[in-house]
Coordinates of C-alpha atoms and ligand atoms in Angstrom, one line a residue:
X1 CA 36.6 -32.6 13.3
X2 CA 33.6 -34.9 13.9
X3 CA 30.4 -34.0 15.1
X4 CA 28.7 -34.4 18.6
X5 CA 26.8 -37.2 20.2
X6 CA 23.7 -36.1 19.1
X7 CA 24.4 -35.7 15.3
X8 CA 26.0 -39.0 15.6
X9 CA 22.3 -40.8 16.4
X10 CA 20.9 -38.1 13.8
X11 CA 23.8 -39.5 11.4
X12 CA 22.4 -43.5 12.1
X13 CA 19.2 -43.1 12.6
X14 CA 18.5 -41.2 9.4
X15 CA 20.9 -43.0 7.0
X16 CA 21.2 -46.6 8.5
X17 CA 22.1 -49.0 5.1
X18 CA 23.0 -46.3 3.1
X19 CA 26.2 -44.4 4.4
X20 CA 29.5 -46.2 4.2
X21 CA 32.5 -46.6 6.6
X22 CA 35.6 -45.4 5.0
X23 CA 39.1 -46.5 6.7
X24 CA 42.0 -44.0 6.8
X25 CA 40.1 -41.3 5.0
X26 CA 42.3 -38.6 6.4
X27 CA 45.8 -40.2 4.4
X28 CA 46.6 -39.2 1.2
X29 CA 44.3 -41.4 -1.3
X30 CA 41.6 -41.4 2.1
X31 CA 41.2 -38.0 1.9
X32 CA 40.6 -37.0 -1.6
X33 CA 38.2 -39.9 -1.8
X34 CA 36.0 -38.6 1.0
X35 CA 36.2 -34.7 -0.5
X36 CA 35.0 -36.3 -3.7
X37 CA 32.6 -38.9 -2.6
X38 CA 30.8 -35.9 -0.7
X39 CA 31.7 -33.6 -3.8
X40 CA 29.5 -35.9 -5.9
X41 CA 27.1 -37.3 -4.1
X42 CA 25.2 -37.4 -1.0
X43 CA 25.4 -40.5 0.9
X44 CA 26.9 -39.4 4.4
X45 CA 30.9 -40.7 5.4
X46 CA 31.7 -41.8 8.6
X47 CA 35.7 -42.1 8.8
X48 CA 37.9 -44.1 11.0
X49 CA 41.4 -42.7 11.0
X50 CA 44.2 -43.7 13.7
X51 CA 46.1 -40.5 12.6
X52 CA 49.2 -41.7 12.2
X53 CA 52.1 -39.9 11.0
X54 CA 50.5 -40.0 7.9
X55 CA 46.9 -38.9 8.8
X56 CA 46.0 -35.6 8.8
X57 CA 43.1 -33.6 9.5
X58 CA 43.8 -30.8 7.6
X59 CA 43.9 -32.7 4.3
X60 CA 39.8 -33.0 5.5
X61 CA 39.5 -29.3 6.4
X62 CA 36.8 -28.2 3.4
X63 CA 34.3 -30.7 5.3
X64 CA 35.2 -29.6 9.0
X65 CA 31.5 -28.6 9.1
X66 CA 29.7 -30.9 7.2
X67 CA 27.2 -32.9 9.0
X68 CA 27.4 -35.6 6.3
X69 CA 30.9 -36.8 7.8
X70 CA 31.9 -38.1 10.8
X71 CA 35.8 -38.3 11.8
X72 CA 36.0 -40.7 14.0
X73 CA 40.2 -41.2 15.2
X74 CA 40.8 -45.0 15.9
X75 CA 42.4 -48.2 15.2
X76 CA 41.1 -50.7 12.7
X77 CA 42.7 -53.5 14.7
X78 CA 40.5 -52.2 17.9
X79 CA 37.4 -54.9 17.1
X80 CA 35.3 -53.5 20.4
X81 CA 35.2 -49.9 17.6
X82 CA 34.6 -51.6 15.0
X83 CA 31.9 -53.5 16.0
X84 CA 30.3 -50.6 17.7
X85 CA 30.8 -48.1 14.4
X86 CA 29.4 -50.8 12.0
X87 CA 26.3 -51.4 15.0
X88 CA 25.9 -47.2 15.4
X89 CA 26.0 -46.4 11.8
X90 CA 24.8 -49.7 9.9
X91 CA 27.2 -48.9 6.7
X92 CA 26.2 -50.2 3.6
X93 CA 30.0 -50.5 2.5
X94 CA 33.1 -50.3 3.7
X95 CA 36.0 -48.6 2.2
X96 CA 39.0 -49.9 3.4
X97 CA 42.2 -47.5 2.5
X98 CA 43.9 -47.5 6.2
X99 CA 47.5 -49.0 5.9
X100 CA 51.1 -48.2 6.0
X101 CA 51.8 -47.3 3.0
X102 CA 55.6 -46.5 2.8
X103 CA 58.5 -49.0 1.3
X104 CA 61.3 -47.5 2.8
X105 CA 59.4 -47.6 5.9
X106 CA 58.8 -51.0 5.8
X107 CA 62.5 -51.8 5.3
X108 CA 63.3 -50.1 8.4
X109 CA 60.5 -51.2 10.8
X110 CA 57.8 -54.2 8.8
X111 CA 56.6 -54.8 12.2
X112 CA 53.8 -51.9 11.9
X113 CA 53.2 -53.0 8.8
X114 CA 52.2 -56.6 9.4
X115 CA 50.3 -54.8 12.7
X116 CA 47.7 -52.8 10.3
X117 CA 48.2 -54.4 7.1
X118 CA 47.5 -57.5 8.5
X119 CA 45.9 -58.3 11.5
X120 CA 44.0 -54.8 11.3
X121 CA 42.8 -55.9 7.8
X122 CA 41.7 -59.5 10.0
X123 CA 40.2 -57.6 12.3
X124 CA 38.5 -55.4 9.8
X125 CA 37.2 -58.3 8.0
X126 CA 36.2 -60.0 10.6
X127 CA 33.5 -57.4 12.8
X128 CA 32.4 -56.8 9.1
X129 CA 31.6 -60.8 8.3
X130 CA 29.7 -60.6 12.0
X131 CA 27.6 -57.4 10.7
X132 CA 27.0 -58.4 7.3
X133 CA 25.8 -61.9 8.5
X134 CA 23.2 -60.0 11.2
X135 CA 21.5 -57.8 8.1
X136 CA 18.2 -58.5 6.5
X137 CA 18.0 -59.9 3.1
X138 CA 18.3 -56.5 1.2
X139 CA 21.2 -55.0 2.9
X140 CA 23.5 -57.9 3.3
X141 CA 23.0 -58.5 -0.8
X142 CA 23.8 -54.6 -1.6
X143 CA 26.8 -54.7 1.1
X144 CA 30.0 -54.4 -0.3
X145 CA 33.8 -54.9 1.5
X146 CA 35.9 -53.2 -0.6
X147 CA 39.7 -53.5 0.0
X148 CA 42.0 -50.5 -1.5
X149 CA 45.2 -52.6 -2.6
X150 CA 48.4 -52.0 -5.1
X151 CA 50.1 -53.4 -7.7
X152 CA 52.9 -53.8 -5.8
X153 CA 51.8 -57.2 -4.9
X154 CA 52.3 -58.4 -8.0
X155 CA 56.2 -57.7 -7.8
X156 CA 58.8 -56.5 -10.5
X157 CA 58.1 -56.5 -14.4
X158 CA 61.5 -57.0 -16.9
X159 CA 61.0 -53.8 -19.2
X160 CA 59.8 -56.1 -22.3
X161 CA 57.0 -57.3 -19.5
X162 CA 53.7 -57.2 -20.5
X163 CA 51.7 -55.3 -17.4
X164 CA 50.1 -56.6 -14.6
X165 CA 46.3 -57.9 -14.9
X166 CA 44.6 -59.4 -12.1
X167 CA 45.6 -63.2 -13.5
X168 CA 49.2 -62.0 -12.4
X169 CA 50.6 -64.4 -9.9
X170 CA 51.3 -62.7 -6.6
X171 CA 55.4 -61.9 -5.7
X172 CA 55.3 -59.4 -3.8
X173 CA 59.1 -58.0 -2.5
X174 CA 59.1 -56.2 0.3
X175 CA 57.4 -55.9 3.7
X176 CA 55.2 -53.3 2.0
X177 CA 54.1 -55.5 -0.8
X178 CA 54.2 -58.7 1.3
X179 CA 51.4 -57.3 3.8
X180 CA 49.5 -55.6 1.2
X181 CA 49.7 -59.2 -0.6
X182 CA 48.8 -61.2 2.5
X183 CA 45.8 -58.6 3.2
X184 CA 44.6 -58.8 -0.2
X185 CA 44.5 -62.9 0.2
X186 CA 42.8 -62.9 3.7
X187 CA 40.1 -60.5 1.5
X188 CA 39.9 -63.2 -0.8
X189 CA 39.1 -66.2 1.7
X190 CA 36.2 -64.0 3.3
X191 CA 34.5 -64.4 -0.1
X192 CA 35.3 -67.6 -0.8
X193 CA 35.0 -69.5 2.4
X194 CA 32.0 -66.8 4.3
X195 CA 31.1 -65.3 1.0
X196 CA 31.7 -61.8 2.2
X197 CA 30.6 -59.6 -0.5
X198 CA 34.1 -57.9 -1.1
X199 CA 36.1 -56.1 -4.1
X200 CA 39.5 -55.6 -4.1
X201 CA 41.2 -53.2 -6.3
X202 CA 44.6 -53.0 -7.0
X203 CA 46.4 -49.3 -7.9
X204 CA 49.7 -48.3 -9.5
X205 CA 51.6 -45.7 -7.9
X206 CA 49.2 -42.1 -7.3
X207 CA 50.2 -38.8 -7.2
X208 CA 48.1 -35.4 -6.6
X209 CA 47.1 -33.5 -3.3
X210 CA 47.8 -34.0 0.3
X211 CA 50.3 -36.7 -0.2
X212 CA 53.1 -37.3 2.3
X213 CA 56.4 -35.6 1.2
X214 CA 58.2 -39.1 1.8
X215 CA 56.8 -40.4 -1.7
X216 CA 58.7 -38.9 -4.2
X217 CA 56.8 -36.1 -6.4
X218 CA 56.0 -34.3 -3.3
X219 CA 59.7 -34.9 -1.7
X220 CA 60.9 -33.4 -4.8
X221 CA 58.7 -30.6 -4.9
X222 CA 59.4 -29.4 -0.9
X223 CA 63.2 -30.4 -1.9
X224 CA 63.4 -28.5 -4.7
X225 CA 61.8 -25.6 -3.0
X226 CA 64.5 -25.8 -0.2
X227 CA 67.1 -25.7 -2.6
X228 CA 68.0 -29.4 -1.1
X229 CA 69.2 -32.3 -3.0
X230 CA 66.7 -34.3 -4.9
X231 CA 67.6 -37.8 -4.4
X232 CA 67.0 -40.4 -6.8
X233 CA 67.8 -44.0 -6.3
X234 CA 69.9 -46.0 -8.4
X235 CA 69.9 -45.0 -11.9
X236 CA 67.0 -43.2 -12.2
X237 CA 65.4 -45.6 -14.4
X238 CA 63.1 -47.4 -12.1
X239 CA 59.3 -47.3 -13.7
X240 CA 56.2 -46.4 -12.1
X241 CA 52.9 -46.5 -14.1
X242 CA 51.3 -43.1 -12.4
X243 CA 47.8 -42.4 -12.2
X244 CA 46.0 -39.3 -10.8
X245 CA 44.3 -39.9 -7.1
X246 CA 41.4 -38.6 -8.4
X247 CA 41.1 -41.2 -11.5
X248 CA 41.7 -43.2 -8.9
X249 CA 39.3 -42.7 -6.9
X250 CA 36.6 -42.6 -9.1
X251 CA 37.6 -46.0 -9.6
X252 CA 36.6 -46.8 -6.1
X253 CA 33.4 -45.1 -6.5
X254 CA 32.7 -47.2 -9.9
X255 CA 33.9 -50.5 -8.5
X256 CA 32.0 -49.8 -5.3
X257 CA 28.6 -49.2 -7.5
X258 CA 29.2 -51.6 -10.2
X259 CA 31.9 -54.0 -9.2
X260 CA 30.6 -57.8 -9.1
X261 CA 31.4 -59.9 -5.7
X262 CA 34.4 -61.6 -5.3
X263 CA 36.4 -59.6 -8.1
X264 CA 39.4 -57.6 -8.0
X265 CA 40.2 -54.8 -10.4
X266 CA 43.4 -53.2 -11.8
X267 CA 43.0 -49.8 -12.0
X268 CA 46.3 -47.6 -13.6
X269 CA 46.9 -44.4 -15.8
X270 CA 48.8 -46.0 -18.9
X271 CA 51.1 -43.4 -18.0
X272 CA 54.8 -45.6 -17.5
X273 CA 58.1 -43.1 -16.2
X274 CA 61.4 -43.6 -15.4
X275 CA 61.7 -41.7 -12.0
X276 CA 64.0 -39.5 -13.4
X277 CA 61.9 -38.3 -16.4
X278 CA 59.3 -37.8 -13.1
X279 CA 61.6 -35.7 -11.5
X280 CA 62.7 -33.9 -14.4
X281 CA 59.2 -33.1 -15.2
X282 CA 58.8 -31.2 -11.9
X283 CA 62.1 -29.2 -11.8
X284 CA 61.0 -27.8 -15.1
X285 CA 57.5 -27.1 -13.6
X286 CA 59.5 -25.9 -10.7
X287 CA 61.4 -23.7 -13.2
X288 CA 58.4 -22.1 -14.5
X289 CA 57.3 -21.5 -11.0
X290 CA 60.8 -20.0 -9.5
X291 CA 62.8 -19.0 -12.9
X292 CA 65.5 -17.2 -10.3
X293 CA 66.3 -20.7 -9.2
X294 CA 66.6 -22.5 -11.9
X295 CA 67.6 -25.1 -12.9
X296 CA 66.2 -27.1 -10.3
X297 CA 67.2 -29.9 -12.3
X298 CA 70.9 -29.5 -10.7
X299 CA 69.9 -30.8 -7.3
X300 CA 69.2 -33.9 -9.1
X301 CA 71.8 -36.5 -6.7
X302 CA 71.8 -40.1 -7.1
X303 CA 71.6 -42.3 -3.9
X304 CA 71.9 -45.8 -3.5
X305 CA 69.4 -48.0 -4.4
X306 CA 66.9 -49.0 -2.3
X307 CA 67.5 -52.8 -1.5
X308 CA 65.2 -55.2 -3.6
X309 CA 64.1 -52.1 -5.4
X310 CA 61.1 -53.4 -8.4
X311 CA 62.4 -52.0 -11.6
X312 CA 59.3 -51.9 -13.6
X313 CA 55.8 -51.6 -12.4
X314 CA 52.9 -51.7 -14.7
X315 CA 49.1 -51.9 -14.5
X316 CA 46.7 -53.1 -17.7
X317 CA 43.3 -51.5 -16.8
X318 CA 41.5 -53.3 -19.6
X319 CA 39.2 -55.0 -17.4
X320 CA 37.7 -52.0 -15.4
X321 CA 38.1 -50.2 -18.3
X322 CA 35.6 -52.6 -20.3
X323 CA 33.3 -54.4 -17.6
X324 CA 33.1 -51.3 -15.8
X325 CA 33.2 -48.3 -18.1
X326 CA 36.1 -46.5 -16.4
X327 CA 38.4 -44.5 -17.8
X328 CA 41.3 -42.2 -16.7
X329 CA 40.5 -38.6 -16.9
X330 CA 43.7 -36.5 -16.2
X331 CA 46.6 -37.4 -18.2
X332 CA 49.9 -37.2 -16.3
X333 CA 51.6 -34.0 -18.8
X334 CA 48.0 -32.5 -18.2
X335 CA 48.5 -32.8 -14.4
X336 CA 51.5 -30.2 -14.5
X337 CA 48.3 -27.2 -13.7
X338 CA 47.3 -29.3 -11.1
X339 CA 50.6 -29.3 -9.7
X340 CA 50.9 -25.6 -9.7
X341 CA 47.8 -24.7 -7.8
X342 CA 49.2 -27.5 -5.3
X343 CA 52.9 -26.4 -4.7
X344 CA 51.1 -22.7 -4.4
X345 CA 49.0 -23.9 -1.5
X346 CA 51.3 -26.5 0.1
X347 CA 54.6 -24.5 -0.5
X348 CA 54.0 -21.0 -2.0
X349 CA 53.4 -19.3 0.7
X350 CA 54.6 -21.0 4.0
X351 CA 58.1 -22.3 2.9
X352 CA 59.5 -19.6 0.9
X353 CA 63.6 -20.8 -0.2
Ligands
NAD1 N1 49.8 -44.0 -2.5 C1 49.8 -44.8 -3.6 O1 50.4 -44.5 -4.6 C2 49.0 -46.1 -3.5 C3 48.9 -46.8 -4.7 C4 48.1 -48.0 -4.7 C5 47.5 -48.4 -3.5 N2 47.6 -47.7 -2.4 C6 46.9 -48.1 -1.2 O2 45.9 -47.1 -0.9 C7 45.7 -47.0 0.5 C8 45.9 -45.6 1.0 O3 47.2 -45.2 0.6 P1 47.7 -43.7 1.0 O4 48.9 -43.4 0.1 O5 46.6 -42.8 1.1 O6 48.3 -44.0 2.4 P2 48.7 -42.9 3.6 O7 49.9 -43.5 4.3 O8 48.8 -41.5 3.0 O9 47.4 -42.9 4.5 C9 47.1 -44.0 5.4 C10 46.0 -43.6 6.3 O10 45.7 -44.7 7.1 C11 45.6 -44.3 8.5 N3 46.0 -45.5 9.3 C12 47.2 -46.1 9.4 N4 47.1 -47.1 10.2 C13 45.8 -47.2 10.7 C14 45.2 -48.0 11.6 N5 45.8 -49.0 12.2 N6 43.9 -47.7 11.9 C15 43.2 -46.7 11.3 N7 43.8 -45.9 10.4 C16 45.1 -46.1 10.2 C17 46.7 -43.2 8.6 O11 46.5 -42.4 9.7 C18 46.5 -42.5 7.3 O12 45.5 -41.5 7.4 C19 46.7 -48.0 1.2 O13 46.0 -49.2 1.5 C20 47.7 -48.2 0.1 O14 48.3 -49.5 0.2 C21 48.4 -46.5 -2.3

């Protein structure tokens, strides 16, 4: 992936203030924003990626030869980059997705996490306060930071809870959440104290294509297919509020066009599961896809809990839903087609039982 030297300059020259730097485009959520951002418009991507474990070229292989994207494979923490890309390529947003993303991995090892969720946010934030303050008039109004955040930052919801909305006080419980939370904050002091044009938004839990099978619908899915156990932790009757990654990221795209300075936005499905109705709803998609092994559903094993696992999780979108006009297309019992074609491509084939 990414182009040579010379369509670089052609890339800058030609688009300077109008293309945008996206930050771990080649992740899960990274990825299908790119494919759609280049699906629906035409502004030209350039991508910084460290390709981690969780980065993945492949994810990006319908635009390997599309001059309107640029891979570039690099650290967000690495300012001397940074500073170059934004200098090369003269963004007129940045679209900042690149983190760890995994709780269980935070658990194990939160020093990564506080690494890139943290000071690589810093860093992020601050070659793009140094650009932004070098542009003319025009550009540094339109320019826009806008930070890709969750609602895990907002902690754990009792199930008579109303959701989260973006007056929610911040408790956020584990490594995870805490260096989401603390990037989130440092987004927040660039606007108020340098008045850094930024947007955060805040997502509930995603699900859809090229997601990494550590997060459960996909775990579930390659488990199942494997004929391995599906393990659920606890009881089963944690809640998620899910919400299709490409609802979601039109959500970028809307808050990126229309989102004021300085706001954050909730963005969420209205679609609250237990993870075991989750996972039941995939064996029996499962079923449909491999009646001779059903039911899948008897793989279901319970594990123990994850320590200072949240029990509810909820998002209220009102206020992107009414200052902003956006709305949530694919509704979760709708997505189980979507699922199909996916375990097809991802599994069908390459991983017979
Ligand atoms: N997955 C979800 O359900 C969900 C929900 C709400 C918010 N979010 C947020 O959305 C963003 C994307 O999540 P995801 O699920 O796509 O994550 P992911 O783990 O699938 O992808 C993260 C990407 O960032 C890259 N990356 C990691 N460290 C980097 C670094 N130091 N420099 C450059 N690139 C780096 C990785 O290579 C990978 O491509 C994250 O900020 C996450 O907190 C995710």
């Amino acid at each position: 992936m990414g182009a040579a030297s010379n369509a670089h300059h052609t890339t800058s020259r030609r688009h300077g203030h109008q293309l945008i730097l996206v930050t771990g485009g080649a992740g899960f959520i990274g990825s299908n924003f790119v494919l759609d951002w280049l699906a629906t418009g035409n502004t030209p991507v350039v991508n910084l990626d460290r390709l981690t474990y969780a980065g993945n070229l492949h994810n990006l292989a319908a635009i390997k030869d599309d001059s309107r994207h640029v891979f570039v494979r690099g650290d967000i923490a690495d300012r001397a980059l940074v500073a170059a890309l934004l200098q090369r390529y003269q963004p007129r947003a940045i679209v900042h997705f690149a983190a760890e993303s995994h709780v269980d991995r935070s658990i194990h090892g939160p020093a990564e996490f506080i690494q890139t969720n943290l000071v690589g946010t810093f860093a992020l934030l601050e070659e793009a306060r140094a650009y932004w303050s070098g542009l003319p008039h025009a550009p540094r109004e339109a320019f826009r930071f806008l930070h890709v955040s969750t609602d895990e930052v907002y902690g754990s919801l009792a199930a008579e809870d109303p959701a989260f909305s973006e007056s929610t006080p911040y408790a956020p419980n584990s490594p995870y959440a805490a260096s989401k939370a603390g990037s989130d904050h440092l987004v927040r002091a660039y606007h108020h104290t340098y008045g850094l044009p930024t947007v955060t938004t805040n997502c509930s839990n995603n699900y859809g294509p090229f997601q990494f099978p550590e997060k459960l619908i996909p775990l579930i899915i390659l488990n199942a297919f494997r004929d391995k156990a599906l393990p659920i932790y606890g009881d089963g009757r944690n809640v998620r509020d899910w919400l299709y990654v490409g609802d979601h990221c039109e959500g970028i795209r809307v808050a990126l066009a229309r989102g004021l300075s300085g706001e954050t936005y909730n963005i969420g499905g209205r679609a609250e599961r237990t993870n075991i109705d989750v996972v039941t709803a995939v064996c029996a998609i499962m079923d449909e896809h491999r009646p001779q092994n059903a039911p899948h559903s008897r793989l279901i094993t319970y594990v123990k809990d994850r320590p200072g696992h949240d029990r509810r999780y909820a998002i209220d979108p009102g206020k992107i839903e009414r200052e902003l006009g956006w709305r949530p297309r694919q509704r979760f019992e709708d997505a189980s087609g979507e699922y199909r074609t996916w375990v097809a491509t991802n599994y069908g084939e390459r991983n017979p039982a």
